[in-house]
Amino acid sequence: MTTPRRIDLRSDTVTQPDETMRVAMSAAQVGDDVLDHDPTVRRLEEQVAATLGTAAALWVPSGSMGNVIALVLHLDRGDRFLAPRGAHVLDSELGTSAWLAGGMPHPLEWTHGPGRVSAEQVRQLGAAGGPYYALRTRLLCLENTHNLAGGTVTQPDEHALLVSAAKEVGLRVHLDGARLWNASVALGVPPAALAVGVDTVQVCLSKGLGAPVGSVLAGPTALVAEARRVRKMLGGGLRQVGVLAAAGIVALERVADLAADHANARALADGLTELGWDVDRPQTNIVLAHVPDVRVALANLARVGVLATPVGADVRFVTHRDVPTADIGEALRRIGADRVSPDRAARV
């Protein structure tokens, strides 16, 4: 029995750097970033800062590192921070917000749809008051797009209301924009329009854009200078990292390509629905399917060479540049031909 060619829809992080990107990496001008600030890193940081409308930016190896650096900058030990339920900083970063940044996380319920919270929640929970031993709330963390909610997008006006509410009650704002590029493309607005008013923002270059590694933390010059110190504390003293930054520069040229991933996600969702799956309509490149048994559903998919991941009680499919439209059709063909259903018992 032959094993079918894998169609990997586990994440948009599984992409491989293509020949153009590899050539750019091999030809990158480099220097010791700890001593002299690698020139290619500097170029990438300046480009991202300009794109996001911030004064400065800092390359970091991962989005998780970028987020925890931001929390270290914004929180004192024991300070509470607010974030939508299921946010990456709450559930997917090994508790570094508490362990390294010393913060007390408080999830906000989704009152305005999947992944979306209200300005009133921010005002109520962020307002100062109470006895001296009460929790002190200092920070609001937003996420756009919201990964575990299915890649849902926060509109610019909604973002502005949340930031305004945070500022009213004296909170700083950090935006986890790992997939901010997807939100920008989906809404047809510049990325800077989705980062207005925040104190720091993290964007990822290895999700969807094809870079093998790297994120960027952006914000005011003084905060980014301090972020550079914190990065070093976390083991992020990098040397000739321009080899990786060059990949990020190529990645930034491909933001518009994300529209194809969004179209493929819609095609996948429509096809699964026709096959009897209970699927949310995707806003970007993430498709959530509600299934009776996640383990069985994933086993059924893997049997026909379609890879996905569990998200709570759902199965998550993520479209990306390494899965062309033809492969989406092939995945649906396999699922339909083999009569793979969300709850059919897996064959041994």
Coordinates of C-alpha atoms in Angstrom, one line a residue:
M1 CA 0.0 0.0 0.0
T2 CA 1.6 3.3 -1.1
T3 CA 1.6 6.3 1.1
P4 CA 0.0 9.3 -0.6
R5 CA 2.0 12.5 -1.1
R6 CA 1.5 14.7 1.9
I7 CA -0.5 17.9 1.6
D8 CA 0.6 19.8 4.7
L9 CA -2.0 22.1 6.1
R10 CA -0.8 22.1 9.7
S11 CA 0.5 25.6 9.6
D12 CA 1.8 28.4 7.4
T13 CA 5.1 27.9 9.3
V14 CA 6.0 24.8 7.3
T15 CA 6.9 26.8 4.2
Q16 CA 10.3 26.3 2.7
P17 CA 12.5 29.2 1.5
D18 CA 12.5 29.2 -2.3
E19 CA 15.4 29.7 -4.7
T20 CA 15.0 33.5 -4.8
M21 CA 15.1 33.7 -1.0
R22 CA 18.1 31.3 -0.7
V23 CA 20.1 33.3 -3.2
A24 CA 19.3 36.5 -1.2
M25 CA 20.5 34.8 2.0
S26 CA 23.7 33.5 0.4
A27 CA 24.5 37.0 -0.9
A28 CA 23.6 39.0 2.2
Q29 CA 26.0 41.6 3.5
V30 CA 26.7 40.7 7.1
G31 CA 28.4 42.0 10.2
D32 CA 28.5 41.2 13.9
D33 CA 25.1 42.4 15.1
V34 CA 26.1 42.5 18.8
L35 CA 29.1 44.7 18.1
D36 CA 28.3 46.8 15.0
H37 CA 24.6 46.1 14.1
D38 CA 24.5 43.8 11.1
P39 CA 23.8 46.0 8.0
T40 CA 21.2 43.7 6.5
V41 CA 19.4 43.4 9.9
R42 CA 19.4 47.2 10.1
R43 CA 17.9 47.5 6.7
L44 CA 15.1 45.0 7.6
E45 CA 14.4 46.7 10.9
E46 CA 14.1 50.1 9.2
Q47 CA 11.8 48.7 6.5
V48 CA 9.5 47.1 9.0
A49 CA 9.4 50.2 11.2
A50 CA 8.4 52.3 8.2
T51 CA 5.8 49.8 7.2
L52 CA 4.2 49.8 10.7
G53 CA 4.5 53.5 11.3
T54 CA 6.8 53.2 14.3
A55 CA 10.1 54.9 15.1
A56 CA 12.2 51.8 15.4
A57 CA 12.2 48.0 15.2
L58 CA 14.2 45.0 16.4
W59 CA 14.7 41.6 14.7
V60 CA 14.1 38.6 17.0
P61 CA 14.4 34.9 16.3
S62 CA 10.7 34.2 17.0
G63 CA 7.3 35.8 17.7
S64 CA 7.2 34.3 21.1
M65 CA 10.5 36.0 22.0
G66 CA 9.2 39.3 20.6
N67 CA 6.0 39.0 22.7
V68 CA 7.8 38.1 25.9
I69 CA 10.3 41.0 25.4
A70 CA 7.3 43.4 25.1
L71 CA 5.8 42.0 28.2
V72 CA 9.1 42.4 30.1
L73 CA 9.2 46.1 29.0
H74 CA 5.6 46.8 30.0
L75 CA 5.1 44.9 33.2
D76 CA 6.5 44.9 36.7
R77 CA 6.3 41.7 38.7
G78 CA 2.7 40.8 39.7
D79 CA 1.1 43.3 37.3
R80 CA -2.0 42.0 35.5
F81 CA -2.4 42.1 31.8
L82 CA -5.5 41.5 29.7
A83 CA -5.7 39.5 26.5
P84 CA -8.6 37.9 24.5
R85 CA -9.2 34.3 25.5
G86 CA -7.1 31.9 23.5
A87 CA -4.5 34.6 22.6
H88 CA -1.1 33.2 21.8
V89 CA 0.5 35.0 24.8
L90 CA -1.9 33.2 27.1
D91 CA -2.0 29.6 25.7
S92 CA 0.9 29.0 23.3
E93 CA 4.1 30.4 24.8
L94 CA 4.8 28.1 27.8
G95 CA 3.7 30.6 30.4
T96 CA 6.6 32.9 29.7
S97 CA 4.4 35.9 30.4
A98 CA 4.3 34.8 34.0
W99 CA 7.7 32.9 34.2
L100 CA 9.9 35.5 32.6
A101 CA 7.9 38.7 32.5
G102 CA 6.3 38.2 35.9
G103 CA 2.8 39.1 34.6
M104 CA -0.6 37.9 35.8
P105 CA -2.6 37.0 32.8
H106 CA -6.4 37.7 32.6
P107 CA -8.3 36.3 29.6
L108 CA -11.1 38.5 28.2
E109 CA -14.2 36.6 26.9
W110 CA -15.2 36.9 23.3
T111 CA -18.2 39.2 23.5
H112 CA -18.2 40.5 19.9
G113 CA -17.6 37.3 17.9
P114 CA -14.7 34.8 17.7
G115 CA -11.5 36.3 19.1
R116 CA -13.1 39.7 19.6
V117 CA -13.5 41.6 22.9
S118 CA -15.2 44.9 23.8
A119 CA -13.8 48.3 24.8
E120 CA -16.2 48.2 27.8
Q121 CA -14.4 45.1 29.1
V122 CA -11.1 46.9 28.8
R123 CA -12.4 49.9 30.7
Q124 CA -14.0 47.8 33.5
L125 CA -11.1 45.5 34.1
G126 CA -8.4 48.1 33.4
A127 CA -9.7 50.8 35.7
A128 CA -7.5 51.5 38.7
G129 CA -8.9 51.3 42.2
G130 CA -9.3 49.0 45.2
P131 CA -7.0 48.3 48.2
Y132 CA -3.3 48.4 47.9
Y133 CA -3.2 44.6 47.7
A134 CA -5.5 44.5 44.7
L135 CA -4.0 43.5 41.3
R136 CA -2.6 46.4 39.3
T137 CA -3.6 46.1 35.6
R138 CA -1.0 47.6 33.3
L139 CA -1.3 46.2 29.8
L140 CA -3.7 45.1 27.1
C141 CA -2.4 42.5 24.7
L142 CA -4.3 42.3 21.3
E143 CA -3.9 39.7 18.6
N144 CA -4.6 40.4 14.9
T145 CA -5.4 38.0 13.3
H146 CA -6.5 35.8 16.2
N147 CA -5.0 32.4 15.6
L148 CA -7.1 30.1 17.8
A149 CA -10.3 31.9 16.8
G150 CA -9.7 30.8 13.2
G151 CA -7.6 33.7 11.9
T152 CA -10.3 36.3 12.6
V153 CA -9.6 39.9 11.8
T154 CA -9.9 43.1 14.0
Q155 CA -11.1 46.0 11.9
P156 CA -9.3 49.4 12.1
D157 CA -12.2 51.1 13.8
E158 CA -12.6 48.3 16.4
H159 CA -8.9 48.3 17.0
A160 CA -9.1 52.1 17.6
L161 CA -11.9 51.7 20.1
L162 CA -9.9 49.1 22.1
V163 CA -6.7 51.1 22.1
S164 CA -8.7 54.3 23.1
A165 CA -10.3 52.4 26.0
A166 CA -7.0 51.1 27.2
K167 CA -5.5 54.6 27.1
E168 CA -8.5 56.0 29.0
V169 CA -7.7 53.7 32.0
G170 CA -3.9 54.1 31.8
L171 CA -3.0 50.8 30.1
R172 CA -0.2 50.2 27.6
V173 CA -1.0 48.2 24.5
H174 CA 1.0 45.4 22.9
L175 CA -0.2 44.0 19.6
D176 CA 0.7 40.5 18.7
G177 CA 0.6 40.9 14.9
A178 CA 2.2 37.6 14.0
R179 CA -0.3 37.5 11.1
L180 CA -1.0 41.2 10.8
W181 CA 0.0 40.9 7.2
N182 CA -3.0 38.6 6.6
A183 CA -5.3 41.1 8.3
S184 CA -3.9 43.9 6.2
V185 CA -4.5 42.0 2.9
A186 CA -7.9 40.8 4.0
L187 CA -9.1 44.3 4.8
G188 CA -7.2 46.1 2.0
V189 CA -5.6 48.5 4.4
P190 CA -1.9 49.2 5.2
P191 CA -0.4 47.3 8.2
A192 CA 0.2 50.7 9.9
A193 CA -3.6 51.3 10.0
L194 CA -3.9 48.2 12.2
A195 CA -1.2 49.2 14.6
V196 CA -2.3 52.8 15.4
G197 CA -1.9 53.8 19.0
V198 CA -0.1 50.7 20.3
D199 CA 3.1 50.9 22.3
T200 CA 4.7 47.9 20.8
V201 CA 3.8 45.5 17.9
Q202 CA 5.3 42.2 16.9
V203 CA 5.1 40.9 13.4
C204 CA 6.2 37.5 12.0
L205 CA 8.1 36.8 8.8
S206 CA 8.0 33.0 8.9
K207 CA 4.2 32.7 8.9
G208 CA 2.8 32.8 5.3
L209 CA 5.6 35.0 3.9
G210 CA 8.0 32.1 3.6
A211 CA 11.1 33.2 5.6
P212 CA 12.6 30.3 7.5
V213 CA 12.9 32.2 10.8
G214 CA 12.4 35.6 12.3
S215 CA 10.0 38.2 13.7
V216 CA 10.3 41.9 14.4
L217 CA 9.3 43.9 17.5
A218 CA 8.6 47.5 16.7
G219 CA 7.8 50.6 18.8
P220 CA 9.3 53.9 20.0
T221 CA 13.1 54.3 19.8
A222 CA 13.7 54.2 23.6
L223 CA 11.6 51.1 24.1
V224 CA 13.3 49.3 21.2
A225 CA 16.7 50.2 22.6
E226 CA 15.6 48.6 25.9
A227 CA 14.2 45.6 24.0
R228 CA 17.6 45.1 22.5
R229 CA 19.0 44.7 26.0
V230 CA 16.3 42.3 27.0
R231 CA 16.8 40.2 23.8
K232 CA 20.5 39.8 24.9
M233 CA 19.3 38.7 28.4
L234 CA 17.2 36.0 26.8
G235 CA 20.1 34.7 24.8
G236 CA 19.4 36.7 21.7
G237 CA 22.9 38.2 21.1
L238 CA 23.1 37.5 17.4
R239 CA 26.2 37.7 15.2
Q240 CA 26.1 37.5 11.4
V241 CA 22.3 37.3 11.4
G242 CA 22.0 39.3 8.2
V243 CA 21.8 35.9 6.5
L244 CA 18.4 35.4 8.1
A245 CA 17.3 39.1 7.8
A246 CA 17.8 38.9 4.0
A247 CA 15.1 36.2 3.9
G248 CA 12.9 38.6 5.8
I249 CA 13.5 41.4 3.3
V250 CA 12.4 39.0 0.5
A251 CA 9.4 37.9 2.6
L252 CA 8.2 41.5 2.9
E253 CA 8.0 41.7 -0.9
R254 CA 5.4 38.9 -0.8
V255 CA 2.7 40.3 1.4
A256 CA 0.2 40.7 -1.5
D257 CA 0.6 37.0 -2.2
L258 CA -1.3 36.2 0.9
A259 CA -4.5 36.9 -1.0
A260 CA -4.1 33.6 -2.8
D261 CA -3.9 31.8 0.6
H262 CA -7.1 33.4 1.6
A263 CA -8.8 32.4 -1.6
N264 CA -7.6 28.8 -1.1
A265 CA -8.9 28.8 2.5
R266 CA -12.3 29.8 1.2
A267 CA -12.2 27.1 -1.4
L268 CA -11.2 24.5 1.2
A269 CA -14.0 25.6 3.5
D270 CA -16.6 25.5 0.8
G271 CA -15.4 22.0 -0.3
L272 CA -15.4 20.6 3.2
T273 CA -18.9 22.0 3.7
E274 CA -20.1 20.2 0.6
L275 CA -18.6 17.0 1.9
G276 CA -20.6 17.3 5.1
W277 CA -18.1 19.0 7.5
D278 CA -19.2 21.7 9.9
V279 CA -16.8 24.5 8.9
D280 CA -16.5 28.2 9.8
R281 CA -16.3 30.6 7.0
P282 CA -12.6 31.8 7.0
Q283 CA -11.7 35.5 7.1
T284 CA -8.0 34.8 6.2
N285 CA -6.0 31.6 5.8
I286 CA -7.2 29.5 8.8
V287 CA -10.1 27.1 8.5
L288 CA -11.6 25.6 11.6
A289 CA -13.7 22.5 11.4
H290 CA -15.9 21.4 14.3
V291 CA -15.7 17.6 14.7
P292 CA -17.1 15.1 17.2
D293 CA -13.7 13.5 17.8
V294 CA -10.5 15.4 17.0
R295 CA -8.2 12.4 17.3
V296 CA -10.3 10.3 14.9
A297 CA -10.7 13.2 12.4
L298 CA -7.0 13.8 12.3
A299 CA -6.2 10.1 11.8
N300 CA -8.7 9.9 9.0
L301 CA -7.1 12.9 7.3
A302 CA -3.6 11.6 7.8
R303 CA -4.6 8.3 6.2
V304 CA -5.2 10.1 2.9
G305 CA -2.2 12.3 3.3
V306 CA -3.8 15.5 4.4
L307 CA -2.2 17.0 7.5
A308 CA -4.0 19.3 10.0
T309 CA -3.7 20.1 13.7
P310 CA -6.0 20.1 16.7
V311 CA -7.2 23.3 18.2
G312 CA -9.3 22.4 21.3
A313 CA -12.3 20.5 20.0
D314 CA -11.7 21.6 16.4
V315 CA -9.5 20.6 13.5
R316 CA -7.4 23.5 12.1
F317 CA -6.3 23.7 8.4
V318 CA -3.9 26.5 7.4
T319 CA -3.4 27.4 3.8
H320 CA 0.0 28.8 2.7
R321 CA 2.3 29.5 -0.3
D322 CA 3.6 26.0 -0.5
V323 CA 0.2 24.5 -1.0
P324 CA -1.1 25.7 -4.4
T325 CA -4.7 25.8 -5.4
A326 CA -4.3 22.5 -7.2
D327 CA -3.4 20.8 -3.9
I328 CA -6.5 22.2 -2.2
G329 CA -8.5 20.5 -5.0
E330 CA -6.5 17.3 -4.5
A331 CA -7.0 17.3 -0.7
L332 CA -10.8 17.7 -1.2
R333 CA -10.7 14.9 -3.9
R334 CA -9.0 12.5 -1.5
I335 CA -11.3 13.3 1.4
G336 CA -14.4 12.9 -0.9
A337 CA -13.2 9.8 -2.7
D338 CA -12.3 8.0 0.5
R339 CA -15.4 9.2 2.2
V340 CA -13.4 10.7 5.0
S341 CA -15.8 12.2 7.5
P342 CA -15.1 14.1 10.7
D343 CA -16.2 11.2 12.9
R344 CA -15.6 8.0 10.8
A345 CA -13.6 5.5 12.8
A346 CA -10.0 5.4 11.7
R347 CA -8.7 2.3 10.0
V348 CA -5.8 0.5 11.5

